Amino acid sequence: MSNPSWQPWQSGQGDSQRAQDVPQSGQDVPRRPWQQAGLPQAWPGSSPPVQGFGQTWQGQTAPSLLASHADRERAVDVLRAGYGEGRLDKGEFDRRVGRAYAARTVGELALLVADLPQGPVPVNQAAPAVPATFLAAPPPTNGKAVGSLVCGILTFFTAGLTGLPAVILGHSARSEMQRTGERGEGLAMTGLVLGWLSVAGWALVITILIAAALASA
C-alpha cells in the first residue's frame, strides 16, 4: 500500500511553502491587463467576456488576444451609441474612450462595453396619423375631361357622331388642367383617343364614298 504524498509531519513544510506564495504587505501583486488599465473586474474565477460589442471575434476566445485598430474603433462606436442614448455621462464617456484607444487586448475592450447594448437600441414607434381635417384636399377632377370620356364611349353607340365633341372637350380639358392643376389627365386622353378614332373612321368612309362616286361618273 503506497503512502500518501502528504504526511502530517510535513504540515510545517507545506505551511511555509504556502506562506511564500502569499504576497506580503508592501510587495507588488501581479495584476492582470484589465486591472492595470483601471477597468472593472469580472466575477471571481471568470475571464472577461470576449464578445461585447459590434462584432464577434470568431475563433478568438482568449481575453489576452492583442486588439487591432478595428477592434478599438468598434468599441468606441458602441460607447458613442451609449452616450447618445444617455447611458453614459460626458465624463464617463471620455474616460472610456481614452481607455479604449489605450487598450492592448480584446479583454480590456470587452470590459469597457460589457454594460452597454450592442449598438443603438432601435425605436419602433410608428408616426402618428394626421387627422383628415388637417390633410390637404385633393384637387378636383376637370369636368371637361369627364365629358370627353363620355363622348368617346358614346361613339360606339352613335356610329361615331360624338367623336368630334370628344376631341374638342379633350383638348380643352388638357389646357385647363395644366393651368389649374386639376385631375383627369387619363380621362381626357381616353376621350381624345376614342374621338380621333371615330373621326378617322368617318374620314375614311367619306373618302371611300367620294372615290366611288368619281369612279362611277
C-alpha positions as a printed Julia matrix, in Angstrom:
217×3 Matrix{Float64}:
   0.0    0.0      0.0
   1.53   3.29    -1.1
   1.92   6.16     1.29
   0.01   9.39     0.6
   2.01  12.2     -0.93
   1.3   14.38     2.09
   2.1   13.35     5.65
   1.07  15.05     8.88
   4.67  15.77     9.79
   5.03  17.69     6.54
   2.46  20.3      7.59
   5.14  22.74     8.62
   6.82  22.48     5.26
   3.51  22.96     3.39
   2.54  25.93     5.5
   5.88  27.59     4.89
   5.55  26.97     1.16
   2.05  28.48     1.09
   3.24  31.44     3.12
   5.86  32.1      0.46
   3.16  32.13    -2.24
   1.04  34.74    -0.42
   2.28  38.28    -1.19
   3.39  40.21     1.84
   2.32  43.74     2.6
   4.23  46.24     0.5
   5.03  43.6     -2.13
   3.77  44.21    -5.67
   0.95  41.86    -6.6
   0.86  40.72   -10.23
  -2.04  42.43   -11.88
  -3.94  41.32   -14.92
  -4.01  43.52   -18.04
  -7.55  44.8    -17.46
  -6.66  45.6    -13.82
  -3.64  47.62   -14.91
  -5.91  49.76   -17.13
  -8.16  50.54   -14.19
 -11.1   48.57   -15.62
 -13.78  46.9    -13.51
 -13.02  43.27   -12.73
 -15.45  40.49   -13.6
 -16.75  37.86   -11.18
 -14.07  35.9     -9.31
 -12.82  32.95   -11.26
 -14.3   34.13   -14.57
 -12.47  35.57   -17.52
 -13.52  38.83   -19.15
 -16.0   38.32   -21.98
 -14.58  38.42   -25.46
 -17.88  39.15   -27.16
 -19.15  42.5    -26.01
 -19.61  44.87   -28.86
 -20.21  45.36   -32.51
 -18.83  42.15   -33.92
 -17.97  38.66   -32.66
 -14.36  37.53   -32.8
 -14.77  34.11   -34.36
 -12.33  31.59   -33.04
 -10.73  34.1    -30.66
 -11.66  33.31   -27.08
  -8.57  34.43   -25.19
  -9.08  37.78   -23.44
  -5.35  38.4    -23.69
  -5.52  38.46   -27.5
  -3.98  41.69   -28.77
  -6.59  44.17   -30.04
  -6.46  45.64   -33.52
  -7.35  49.16   -34.61
 -10.68  47.87   -35.92
 -11.46  46.34   -32.51
 -10.83  49.68   -30.8
 -12.99  51.55   -33.31
 -15.85  49.11   -32.8
 -15.64  49.62   -29.05
 -15.64  53.41   -29.47
 -18.7   53.16   -31.76
 -20.61  51.3    -29.05
 -19.53  53.9    -26.49
 -20.75  56.69   -28.75
 -24.1   54.93   -29.13
 -24.4   54.55   -25.36
 -23.51  58.21   -24.83
 -26.04  59.3    -27.45
 -28.77  57.26   -25.75
 -27.99  58.81   -22.36
 -26.5   55.67   -20.82
 -23.15  57.4    -20.14
 -22.44  60.91   -18.97
 -19.76  63.05   -20.59
 -17.05  62.3    -18.06
 -17.6   58.54   -18.12
 -17.72  58.57   -21.92
 -14.43  60.45   -22.2
 -12.72  58.12   -19.73
 -13.89  55.0    -21.51
 -12.92  56.31   -24.93
  -9.45  57.1    -23.65
  -9.11  53.61   -22.2
 -10.41  52.07   -25.41
  -7.71  53.72   -27.51
  -5.1   52.77   -24.92
  -6.28  49.15   -24.6
  -3.9   46.43   -25.74
  -6.08  43.34   -25.5
  -9.55  42.29   -26.57
 -10.45  41.55   -22.95
  -9.88  45.17   -21.95
 -12.16  46.38   -24.73
 -14.84  43.84   -23.84
 -14.94  45.05   -20.23
 -15.35  48.65   -21.39
 -18.59  47.89   -23.23
 -19.86  44.92   -21.2
 -22.67  47.01   -19.62
 -23.82  48.56   -22.93
 -26.13  47.14   -25.64
 -24.77  46.02   -28.99
 -25.09  49.4    -30.66
 -28.02  51.84   -30.67
 -31.37  50.48   -29.49
 -33.93  50.74   -32.34
 -37.02  52.77   -31.59
 -40.05  51.09   -33.15
 -42.54  53.88   -32.9
 -44.95  54.49   -35.75
 -45.56  58.05   -36.79
 -48.92  59.32   -35.53
 -51.61  59.53   -38.17
 -52.52  63.02   -39.28
 -56.26  63.71   -38.9
 -58.11  64.08   -42.17
 -59.14  67.59   -41.15
 -55.54  68.81   -41.45
 -54.78  66.99   -44.71
 -54.76  68.99   -47.93
 -57.86  68.36   -50.03
 -57.08  66.62   -53.34
 -57.62  68.72   -56.44
 -60.98  68.23   -58.18
 -61.45  66.36   -61.44
 -61.89  68.51   -64.51
 -65.45  68.38   -65.84
 -64.44  68.65   -69.49
 -62.17  65.62   -69.1
 -65.16  63.61   -67.86
 -67.25  64.9    -70.77
 -64.55  63.92   -73.24
 -64.51  60.38   -71.9
 -68.29  60.1    -72.04
 -68.4   61.34   -75.63
 -65.62  58.95   -76.59
 -67.53  55.97   -75.17
 -70.75  57.06   -76.9
 -69.04  56.82   -80.29
 -69.69  53.06   -80.17
 -73.45  53.69   -79.86
 -73.82  56.76   -82.13
 -71.79  55.49   -85.08
 -69.02  57.96   -84.23
 -71.16  61.07   -84.21
 -69.83  62.11   -80.75
 -66.21  61.71   -81.8
 -65.68  65.36   -82.7
 -67.09  66.66   -79.37
 -64.84  64.18   -77.56
 -61.78  65.61   -79.33
 -62.76  69.21   -78.63
 -63.54  68.58   -74.95
 -60.34  66.55   -74.51
 -58.01  69.28   -75.82
 -59.86  71.96   -73.84
 -59.65  69.87   -70.65
 -55.9   69.31   -71.01
 -55.19  73.01   -71.39
 -57.31  73.83   -68.33
 -55.67  71.11   -66.2
 -52.21  72.46   -66.99
 -53.34  75.86   -65.8
 -55.39  74.91   -62.73
 -53.71  71.66   -61.6
 -56.96  69.67   -61.69
 -57.07  65.92   -62.13
 -58.42  63.95   -65.1
 -55.47  63.61   -67.48
 -56.25  59.93   -68.09
 -59.92  60.65   -68.73
 -59.13  63.35   -71.26
 -56.57  61.17   -73.07
 -59.03  58.27   -73.32
 -61.7   60.56   -74.73
 -59.21  62.01   -77.22
 -58.14  58.59   -78.47
 -61.7   57.36   -78.95
 -62.73  60.66   -80.53
 -59.86  60.68   -83.03
 -60.56  57.05   -83.95
 -64.17  57.87   -84.75
 -63.15  60.98   -86.69
 -60.6   58.97   -88.65
 -63.25  56.32   -89.32
 -65.68  58.89   -90.66
 -62.94  60.46   -92.77
 -62.15  57.05   -94.25
 -65.83  56.39   -95.03
 -66.25  59.8    -96.7
 -63.08  59.25   -98.75
 -64.34  55.88   -99.96
 -67.72  57.34  -100.91
 -66.13  60.18  -102.88
 -63.81  57.79  -104.65
 -66.75  55.53  -105.55
 -68.74  58.49  -106.85
 -65.88  59.64  -109.04
 -65.35  56.15  -110.37
 -68.99  55.72  -111.31
 -69.16  59.1   -113.07
